[in-house]
Tab-separated table of C-alpha atoms and ligand atoms in Angstrom:
chain	number	residue	atom	x	y	z
A	1029	MET	CA	64.213	91.589	83.410
A	1030	SER	CA	66.415	93.172	80.754
A	1031	HIS	CA	68.691	96.087	81.581
A	1032	PHE	CA	67.160	97.800	78.552
A	1033	SER	CA	63.567	97.582	79.771
A	1034	PRO	CA	63.612	101.012	81.495
A	1035	LEU	CA	64.120	102.583	78.062
A	1036	SER	CA	61.012	103.601	76.166
A	1037	THR	CA	61.352	104.127	72.428
A	1038	LEU	CA	61.853	107.766	71.444
A	1039	PRO	CA	59.781	109.213	68.576
A	1040	PRO	CA	61.564	108.973	65.201
A	1041	ASP	CA	63.280	112.056	63.742
A	1042	ALA	CA	60.516	113.753	61.744
A	1043	LEU	CA	62.844	115.107	59.032
A	1044	LEU	CA	64.446	111.703	58.368
A	1045	GLY	CA	60.966	110.161	58.122
A	1046	LEU	CA	60.041	112.814	55.573
A	1047	MET	CA	63.095	112.003	53.441
A	1048	THR	CA	62.242	108.283	53.462
A	1049	ALA	CA	58.625	109.006	52.515
A	1050	TYR	CA	59.773	111.288	49.667
A	1051	ARG	CA	62.006	108.588	48.222
A	1052	ALA	CA	59.197	106.012	48.414
A	1053	ASP	CA	56.660	108.350	46.712
A	1054	GLU	CA	56.129	107.074	43.162
A	1055	ARG	CA	54.247	110.095	41.821
A	1056	ALA	CA	55.846	111.776	38.800
A	1057	GLU	CA	55.372	115.222	40.320
A	1058	LYS	CA	56.890	115.583	43.793
A	1059	PHE	CA	59.008	118.242	45.494
A	1060	ASP	CA	61.426	117.833	48.396
A	1061	LEU	CA	61.556	121.143	50.254
A	1062	GLY	CA	62.689	119.630	53.547
A	1063	VAL	CA	66.368	118.836	52.980
A	1064	GLY	CA	68.851	120.455	55.344
A	1065	VAL	CA	71.850	120.770	53.027
A	1066	TYR	CA	72.840	123.036	50.140
A	1067	LYS	CA	71.969	121.679	46.693
A	1068	ASP	CA	73.202	122.883	43.327
A	1069	GLU	CA	71.156	123.225	40.122
A	1070	ASN	CA	71.518	119.454	39.544
A	1071	GLY	CA	70.071	118.676	42.966
A	1072	GLU	CA	73.487	117.599	44.244
A	1073	THR	CA	75.639	118.619	47.190
A	1074	PRO	CA	79.015	118.612	45.438
A	1075	ILE	CA	82.498	118.693	46.916
A	1076	LEU	CA	83.757	122.243	46.332
A	1077	SER	CA	86.694	122.456	43.932
A	1078	ALA	CA	88.785	124.379	46.514
A	1079	VAL	CA	88.041	121.604	49.023
A	1080	ARG	CA	89.178	118.872	46.632
A	1081	LYS	CA	92.421	120.730	45.965
A	1082	GLY	CA	92.959	121.688	49.612
A	1083	GLU	CA	92.402	118.103	50.692
A	1084	ALA	CA	94.927	116.781	48.148
A	1085	LYS	CA	97.483	119.383	49.198
A	1086	MET	CA	96.958	118.595	52.882
A	1087	LEU	CA	97.267	114.844	52.384
A	1088	ALA	CA	100.433	115.228	50.295
A	1089	ALA	CA	102.077	117.184	53.115
A	1090	GLN	CA	100.820	114.932	55.932
A	1091	THR	CA	103.485	112.777	57.603
A	1092	THR	CA	101.650	111.379	60.615
A	1093	LYS	CA	98.238	110.658	62.068
A	1094	VAL	CA	99.334	111.300	65.635
A	1095	TYR	CA	97.011	113.409	67.858
A	1096	GLU	CA	97.199	117.135	67.255
A	1097	GLY	CA	96.473	118.130	70.849
A	1098	PRO	CA	93.442	119.350	72.818
A	1099	ARG	CA	92.804	122.412	70.630
A	1100	GLY	CA	93.079	120.399	67.433
A	1101	ASN	CA	94.444	122.309	64.445
A	1102	THR	CA	95.724	125.621	65.850
A	1103	ASP	CA	96.116	127.190	62.368
A	1104	PHE	CA	92.458	126.400	61.741
A	1105	CYS	CA	91.550	127.967	65.092
A	1106	ALA	CA	93.520	131.132	64.218
A	1107	HIS	CA	91.708	131.450	60.872
A	1108	ILE	CA	88.298	131.112	62.503
A	1109	GLU	CA	89.291	133.691	65.143
A	1110	GLN	CA	90.018	136.113	62.298
A	1111	PHE	CA	86.697	135.307	60.658
A	1112	VAL	CA	84.812	136.060	63.839
A	1113	PHE	CA	86.703	139.047	65.252
A	1114	GLY	CA	88.468	140.526	62.207
A	1115	LYS	CA	92.242	140.917	61.952
A	1116	ASP	CA	93.139	143.425	64.634
A	1117	HIS	CA	90.651	142.934	67.418
A	1118	PRO	CA	92.322	143.923	70.709
A	1119	ALA	CA	90.960	140.812	72.486
A	1120	LEU	CA	93.144	138.655	70.198
A	1121	LYS	CA	96.303	140.441	71.309
A	1122	GLU	CA	95.306	140.611	74.945
A	1123	GLY	CA	94.733	136.879	75.480
A	1124	ARG	CA	90.999	137.390	75.891
A	1125	VAL	CA	89.948	134.844	73.240
A	1126	LEU	CA	89.968	131.057	73.332
A	1127	SER	CA	89.387	128.698	70.429
A	1128	PHE	CA	89.137	124.914	70.090
A	1129	THR	CA	88.609	122.708	67.053
A	1130	ALA	CA	85.319	120.844	67.549
A	1131	PRO	CA	83.428	118.069	65.740
A	1132	GLY	CA	81.156	120.316	63.682
A	1133	GLY	CA	79.023	123.203	64.833
A	1134	CYS	CA	77.190	120.739	67.088
A	1135	GLY	CA	80.382	119.799	68.903
A	1136	ALA	CA	81.012	123.505	69.431
A	1137	LEU	CA	77.427	124.036	70.646
A	1138	PHE	CA	77.899	121.209	73.116
A	1139	LEU	CA	81.058	122.874	74.488
A	1140	GLY	CA	79.259	126.241	74.673
A	1141	VAL	CA	76.217	124.992	76.555
A	1142	GLY	CA	78.457	122.806	78.748
A	1143	LEU	CA	80.528	125.863	79.610
A	1144	MET	CA	77.357	127.833	80.407
A	1145	ARG	CA	76.448	125.105	82.873
A	1146	ARG	CA	79.873	125.225	84.497
A	1147	MET	CA	79.488	129.015	84.731
A	1148	GLY	CA	76.326	128.455	86.770
A	1149	ALA	CA	73.534	128.682	84.177
A	1150	ARG	CA	70.432	126.665	84.980
A	1151	ARG	CA	68.388	127.678	81.939
A	1152	VAL	CA	69.096	128.612	78.353
A	1153	TRP	CA	66.886	130.764	76.138
A	1154	VAL	CA	66.404	129.783	72.505
A	1155	SER	CA	64.508	131.623	69.778
A	1156	LYS	CA	60.940	130.587	68.985
A	1157	PRO	CA	61.218	128.930	66.517
A	1158	THR	CA	64.757	127.584	66.369
A	1159	TRP	CA	66.696	124.658	64.954
A	1160	PRO	CA	65.432	121.631	66.934
A	1161	ASN	CA	68.951	120.581	67.960
A	1162	HIS	CA	69.333	123.701	70.128
A	1163	PRO	CA	66.779	122.565	72.738
A	1164	ASN	CA	68.140	119.009	72.321
A	1165	VAL	CA	71.662	120.030	73.314
A	1166	VAL	CA	70.398	122.189	76.191
A	1167	LYS	CA	68.200	119.406	77.580
A	1168	SER	CA	70.803	116.698	77.114
A	1169	LEU	CA	73.121	118.754	79.307
A	1170	GLY	CA	70.460	118.841	82.011
A	1171	LEU	CA	69.504	122.520	81.591
A	1172	GLU	CA	66.034	124.019	81.229
A	1173	VAL	CA	64.906	125.477	77.889
A	1174	GLN	CA	63.149	128.859	77.724
A	1175	GLU	CA	61.926	130.474	74.513
A	1176	TYR	CA	62.102	134.095	73.369
A	1177	ALA	CA	59.892	135.554	70.630
A	1178	TYR	CA	61.742	135.918	67.347
A	1179	SER	CA	59.664	136.607	64.272
A	1180	ARG	CA	56.457	138.349	63.268
A	1181	ASP	CA	55.054	138.891	59.773
A	1182	GLY	CA	58.236	137.597	58.163
A	1183	ALA	CA	60.569	139.997	60.017
A	1184	PHE	CA	62.577	140.111	63.260
A	1185	TYR	CA	60.245	140.833	66.196
A	1186	LYS	CA	62.654	142.960	68.182
A	1187	LEU	CA	60.178	144.168	70.775
A	1188	GLY	CA	59.040	140.624	71.528
A	1189	ALA	CA	62.591	139.279	71.766
A	1190	LEU	CA	63.732	142.108	74.043
A	1191	ALA	CA	60.607	141.834	76.222
A	1192	ASP	CA	61.078	138.086	76.735
A	1193	LEU	CA	64.811	138.299	77.328
A	1194	SER	CA	64.349	141.152	79.784
A	1195	THR	CA	62.676	138.590	82.094
A	1196	ALA	CA	65.865	136.464	82.081
A	1197	GLU	CA	67.640	135.969	85.372
A	1198	ARG	CA	71.264	136.861	85.989
A	1199	GLY	CA	73.390	133.856	84.969
A	1200	ASP	CA	70.921	132.506	82.371
A	1201	GLY	CA	72.261	131.580	78.952
A	1202	VAL	CA	70.849	132.535	75.543
A	1203	ILE	CA	71.562	131.080	72.106
A	1204	ILE	CA	71.376	133.637	69.283
A	1205	GLN	CA	71.945	132.507	65.724
A	1206	GLY	CA	74.349	134.354	63.445
A	1207	SER	CA	73.144	135.367	59.975
A	1208	CYS	CA	70.777	133.030	58.074
A	1209	HIS	CA	68.599	131.987	61.014
A	1210	ASN	CA	67.414	128.393	60.833
A	1211	PRO	CA	64.461	127.902	60.217
A	1212	THR	CA	63.143	131.419	59.418
A	1213	GLY	CA	65.915	133.064	57.361
A	1214	ILE	CA	65.157	136.192	59.415
A	1215	ASP	CA	68.126	138.094	60.831
A	1216	PRO	CA	68.306	140.997	63.299
A	1217	SER	CA	69.830	144.220	61.897
A	1218	THR	CA	73.234	145.332	63.206
A	1219	ASP	CA	71.450	147.827	65.470
A	1220	ASP	CA	69.181	145.069	66.768
A	1221	TRP	CA	72.295	143.015	67.549
A	1222	ARG	CA	73.652	145.976	69.515
A	1223	GLU	CA	70.485	146.160	71.564
A	1224	LEU	CA	70.618	142.437	72.239
A	1225	GLY	CA	74.247	142.824	73.347
A	1226	ARG	CA	73.389	145.688	75.710
A	1227	LEU	CA	70.495	143.731	77.183
A	1228	CYS	CA	72.704	140.670	77.815
A	1229	LYS	CA	75.295	142.902	79.461
A	1230	ASP	CA	72.707	144.662	81.648
A	1231	LYS	CA	70.920	141.472	82.665
A	1232	GLY	CA	74.085	139.392	83.222
A	1233	VAL	CA	73.032	136.863	80.567
A	1234	ILE	CA	75.767	134.908	78.779
A	1235	ALA	CA	75.192	134.483	75.031
A	1236	LEU	CA	76.233	131.662	72.728
A	1237	LEU	CA	76.299	133.028	69.172
A	1238	ASP	CA	75.749	130.147	66.765
A	1239	VAL	CA	77.348	130.846	63.370
A	1240	ALA	CA	76.448	128.038	60.962
A	1241	TYR	CA	76.024	129.832	57.615
A	1242	HIS	CA	78.894	132.317	57.437
A	1243	GLY	CA	79.038	133.838	53.953
A	1244	PHE	CA	75.540	132.744	52.899
A	1245	ALA	CA	73.777	136.091	53.566
A	1246	SER	CA	75.781	139.074	52.247
A	1247	GLY	CA	79.441	138.025	52.236
A	1248	LEU	CA	82.159	136.931	54.651
A	1249	ASP	CA	82.847	140.283	56.287
A	1250	LYS	CA	79.332	141.706	56.249
A	1251	ASP	CA	77.837	138.548	57.742
A	1252	MET	CA	79.861	139.081	60.920
A	1253	ASP	CA	78.705	142.689	61.493
A	1254	GLY	CA	75.944	141.603	63.873
A	1255	VAL	CA	78.105	139.206	65.892
A	1256	ARG	CA	80.859	141.832	66.200
A	1257	ALA	CA	78.404	144.559	67.217
A	1258	PHE	CA	76.945	142.233	69.835
A	1259	ILE	CA	80.405	141.460	71.264
A	1260	GLU	CA	81.267	145.169	71.349
A	1261	GLU	CA	78.255	145.816	73.566
A	1262	ALA	CA	78.163	142.626	75.637
A	1263	GLY	CA	81.943	142.404	76.166
A	1264	GLU	CA	81.760	138.645	76.646
A	1265	ALA	CA	80.293	135.872	74.508
A	1266	LEU	CA	80.671	132.252	73.462
A	1267	ILE	CA	80.671	131.418	69.746
A	1268	SER	CA	80.060	128.159	67.878
A	1269	TYR	CA	81.229	128.133	64.259
A	1270	SER	CA	80.368	125.463	61.695
A	1271	CYS	CA	82.212	124.788	58.417
A	1272	SER	CA	79.611	122.229	57.330
A	1273	LYS	CA	77.699	124.518	54.957
A	1274	ASN	CA	80.140	127.189	53.763
A	1275	PHE	CA	82.891	124.648	53.001
A	1276	GLY	CA	80.447	121.810	52.232
A	1277	LEU	CA	82.310	119.645	54.760
A	1278	TYR	CA	79.213	118.188	56.455
A	1279	ARG	CA	80.419	114.656	57.175
A	1280	GLU	CA	83.932	115.708	58.109
A	1281	ARG	CA	82.584	117.274	61.317
A	1282	THR	CA	84.424	120.579	61.171
A	1283	GLY	CA	83.701	123.340	63.637
A	1284	CYS	CA	85.277	125.681	66.129
A	1285	PHE	CA	84.295	126.765	69.608
A	1286	LEU	CA	85.404	130.243	70.660
A	1287	ALA	CA	84.910	132.526	73.631
A	1288	VAL	CA	85.790	136.156	74.289
A	1289	GLY	CA	86.026	137.545	77.803
A	1290	GLU	CA	86.699	140.833	79.527
A	1291	THR	CA	89.788	139.484	81.299
A	1292	ALA	CA	92.650	137.200	80.239
A	1293	GLU	CA	92.352	135.405	83.615
A	1294	GLY	CA	88.711	134.517	82.974
A	1295	ILE	CA	89.542	133.151	79.529
A	1296	ALA	CA	92.544	131.199	80.878
A	1297	ALA	CA	90.267	129.499	83.427
A	1298	ALA	CA	87.561	128.866	80.799
A	1299	THR	CA	90.213	127.270	78.541
A	1300	THR	CA	90.898	124.599	81.180
A	1301	HIS	CA	87.168	123.819	81.378
A	1302	VAL	CA	86.725	123.593	77.612
A	1303	ALA	CA	89.763	121.288	77.431
A	1304	ASP	CA	88.296	119.191	80.246
A	1305	MET	CA	84.879	118.807	78.538
A	1306	SER	CA	86.474	118.081	75.208
A	1307	ARG	CA	88.760	115.433	76.798
A	1308	ALA	CA	85.839	113.743	78.536
A	1309	THR	CA	83.791	113.403	75.328
A	1310	TRP	CA	85.791	113.054	72.080
A	1311	SER	CA	89.155	113.335	73.818
A	1312	MET	CA	90.817	114.845	70.742
A	1313	PRO	CA	88.980	116.698	67.953
A	1314	PRO	CA	88.864	115.316	64.390
A	1315	ALA	CA	91.701	116.579	62.194
A	1316	HIS	CA	90.640	116.003	58.602
A	1317	GLY	CA	88.118	118.781	57.906
A	1318	ALA	CA	89.966	121.365	59.996
A	1319	GLY	CA	93.151	120.499	58.072
A	1320	ILE	CA	91.377	121.106	54.757
A	1321	VAL	CA	90.007	124.476	55.917
A	1322	ALA	CA	93.411	125.570	57.274
A	1323	THR	CA	95.055	124.572	53.977
A	1324	ILE	CA	92.523	126.530	51.912
A	1325	LEU	CA	92.602	129.642	54.077
A	1326	GLY	CA	96.417	129.584	54.260
A	1327	ASP	CA	96.841	129.490	50.462
A	1328	ALA	CA	95.948	132.707	48.602
A	1329	GLU	CA	94.905	130.922	45.417
A	1330	LEU	CA	92.769	128.267	47.101
A	1331	ARG	CA	91.226	130.875	49.337
A	1332	ALA	CA	90.219	133.006	46.354
A	1333	GLU	CA	88.741	129.935	44.664
A	1334	TRP	CA	86.757	129.006	47.778
A	1335	GLU	CA	85.480	132.579	48.169
A	1336	ALA	CA	84.308	132.537	44.548
A	1337	GLU	CA	82.517	129.221	45.066
A	1338	LEU	CA	80.919	130.528	48.253
A	1339	SER	CA	79.735	133.677	46.416
A	1340	ALA	CA	78.240	131.527	43.677
A	1341	MET	CA	76.267	129.518	46.269
A	1342	ARG	CA	75.059	132.733	47.907
A	1343	LEU	CA	74.006	134.367	44.639
A	1344	ARG	CA	72.191	131.230	43.547
A	1345	MET	CA	70.184	131.160	46.767
A	1346	ILE	CA	69.355	134.869	46.474
A	1347	SER	CA	68.109	134.393	42.934
A	1348	LEU	CA	65.956	131.347	43.855
A	1349	ARG	CA	64.554	133.255	46.814
A	1350	GLU	CA	63.568	136.172	44.581
A	1351	GLN	CA	61.964	133.907	42.003
A	1352	LEU	CA	59.937	132.042	44.643
A	1353	ALA	CA	58.867	135.244	46.385
A	1354	ASP	CA	57.724	136.794	43.075
A	1355	SER	CA	55.836	133.649	42.166
A	1356	LEU	CA	54.109	133.466	45.569
A	1357	VAL	CA	53.214	137.164	45.530
A	1358	SER	CA	51.730	136.892	42.058
A	1359	HIS	CA	49.741	133.733	42.870
A	1360	THR	CA	48.482	134.876	46.295
A	1361	GLY	CA	48.140	138.584	45.562
A	1362	SER	CA	49.630	139.102	49.038
A	1363	ASN	CA	52.708	141.250	49.472
A	1364	LEU	CA	53.342	139.564	52.797
A	1365	LEU	CA	55.159	136.772	51.004
A	1366	GLY	CA	57.515	139.343	49.458
A	1367	ALA	CA	59.216	139.256	52.899
A	1368	LEU	CA	60.962	136.092	51.710
A	1369	LYS	CA	63.221	138.317	49.631
A	1370	LYS	CA	64.534	140.124	52.691
A	1371	GLN	CA	65.394	136.874	54.435
A	1372	ASN	CA	68.787	135.188	54.209
A	1373	GLY	CA	70.405	131.837	53.666
A	1374	MET	CA	69.084	128.403	52.944
A	1375	PHE	CA	65.804	128.498	54.835
A	1376	SER	CA	62.516	130.327	55.147
A	1377	GLN	CA	59.403	129.450	57.040
A	1378	LEU	CA	56.146	129.615	55.112
A	1379	PRO	CA	53.011	130.793	56.902
A	1380	ILE	CA	51.348	127.372	56.688
A	1381	CYS	CA	49.740	125.329	59.491
A	1382	ALA	CA	50.901	121.815	60.366
A	1383	GLU	CA	47.715	120.160	58.980
A	1384	ASP	CA	48.208	121.897	55.640
A	1385	THR	CA	51.798	120.613	55.381
A	1386	VAL	CA	50.318	117.100	55.610
A	1387	LYS	CA	47.677	117.977	53.001
A	1388	ALA	CA	50.311	119.485	50.692
A	1389	ARG	CA	52.276	116.250	50.948
A	1390	GLU	CA	49.341	113.898	50.454
A	1391	VAL	CA	47.525	115.847	47.743
A	1392	ASP	CA	50.346	117.628	45.915
A	1393	GLY	CA	53.540	115.717	46.691
A	1394	ILE	CA	55.154	118.689	48.447
A	1395	TYR	CA	57.386	117.472	51.251
A	1396	MET	CA	58.186	119.910	54.060
A	1397	PRO	CA	58.322	119.581	57.843
A	1398	SER	CA	55.231	120.526	59.877
A	1399	SER	CA	56.935	123.816	60.827
A	1400	GLY	CA	56.656	125.000	57.197
A	1401	ARG	CA	60.432	125.366	56.876
A	1402	ILE	CA	61.560	125.155	53.277
A	1403	ASN	CA	65.075	124.824	51.908
A	1404	ILE	CA	65.483	127.510	49.261
A	1405	ALA	CA	68.749	125.916	48.102
A	1406	GLY	CA	66.865	122.705	47.323
A	1407	LEU	CA	64.640	124.394	44.703
A	1408	HIS	CA	65.075	123.993	40.969
A	1409	PRO	CA	64.283	127.164	38.967
A	1410	ASP	CA	62.147	125.160	36.527
A	1411	ASP	CA	59.923	123.985	39.410
A	1412	ILE	CA	59.304	127.428	40.903
A	1413	PRO	CA	56.285	128.516	38.793
A	1414	ARG	CA	54.472	125.244	39.543
A	1415	LEU	CA	55.495	125.319	43.219
A	1416	GLY	CA	54.268	128.905	43.551
A	1417	GLU	CA	50.931	127.897	42.048
A	1418	ILE	CA	50.444	124.939	44.429
A	1419	LEU	CA	51.828	126.593	47.577
A	1420	ALA	CA	49.661	129.683	47.062
A	1421	ARG	CA	46.578	127.529	47.692
A	1422	TYR	CA	47.801	126.850	51.227
A	1423	LEU	CA	49.153	130.280	52.054
A	1424	VAL	CA	46.103	132.497	51.707
B	1266	PLP	N1	73.557	125.549	64.153
B	1266	PLP	C1	72.556	125.651	63.279
B	1266	PLP	C2	71.545	126.723	63.448
B	1266	PLP	C3	72.458	124.755	62.215
B	1266	PLP	O1	71.438	124.871	61.353
B	1266	PLP	C4	73.446	123.747	62.080
B	1266	PLP	C5	73.328	122.768	60.985
B	1266	PLP	O2	72.323	122.533	60.384
B	1266	PLP	C6	74.497	123.715	63.013
B	1266	PLP	C7	74.512	124.632	64.036
B	1266	PLP	C8	75.640	122.759	63.023
B	1266	PLP	O3	75.805	121.823	62.089
B	1266	PLP	P1	77.054	120.843	62.081
B	1266	PLP	O4	77.175	120.207	63.434
B	1266	PLP	O5	76.713	119.844	61.035
B	1266	PLP	O6	78.281	121.647	61.760
């Protein structure tokens, strides 16, 4: 008997299957709405100009490939701390923040959920719906997944979220996404964030704030309002930060794990646990992407260039979103779909049932996952009128 025989085959990744089917589809008219990365008007995911320059500058100055140390690139960590907390947050001066370079936002999520487990959590709440890798990470670390209500009629369902989370037990964990929620594009207001923070504080629930689209909603500073308001109320939080989308560094695996605590002693102890988990998995974090980000953010000219490129991506997504919403409203006659305009970032979730996503694919060549999540950044303006016309048939 083979050692491998206890393993049953896991179901294939639905999104990857969709991409393969799209490529194999020979119809002249087909639309890929399922991709998970930013695309420009040519349907490409280009290397940002600031990234090209930052990378060249970093490589020219590099003298060794020796390990950087458990925290990875400490300049990178300091920049991400400033992104999350702002320049003069007292926690930064009082030793109440920790930060580690991690392999992408997922590496940071893994550290966050792992730390929750070491802090005693047995279950972790995730939004319904959420990005499928959230429950994956929670389950792979041996913790139980619970869901809290998140959206209703295209907007944040605050009452539902608060009602579900108020049944959490002391010591539970919760993952809350920063701006540009994946898959809905729906974000809580700053006041909603405050309420969530107060509830976590009152119930003794530890939150992991997952920031994967910083700068894609309203701008670098504004996009952190919710996270900062939450931290003000909750006092303590874990944060995972991804540079995959806003720097376009996907394959370089560039992320940061951070935590803020009420005492320096608590954070000092947590630091030893994060270092321990990091050592036992990747041992040392990858240096390349973090080095590029640190180079860009440490150089006024490159930073300005990156910020301009980031703004251009954001404005392009906002414009596509508006065009699609207008087209859907005019074709369906339903203002409900106008809610798309108020949503943020790369994704939105259309009110379409799973069977109709299959029908849309088979009959009309529209590829999207069964959840109805569409990537706004993957749209071409010329396709929007036709897409609106087809999609409207499934949305009313
Ligand atoms: N969190 C959310 C909600 C995401 O959508 C993503 C990427 O799609 C990530 C985290 C992390 O991505 P990465 O590990 O590629 O940085």
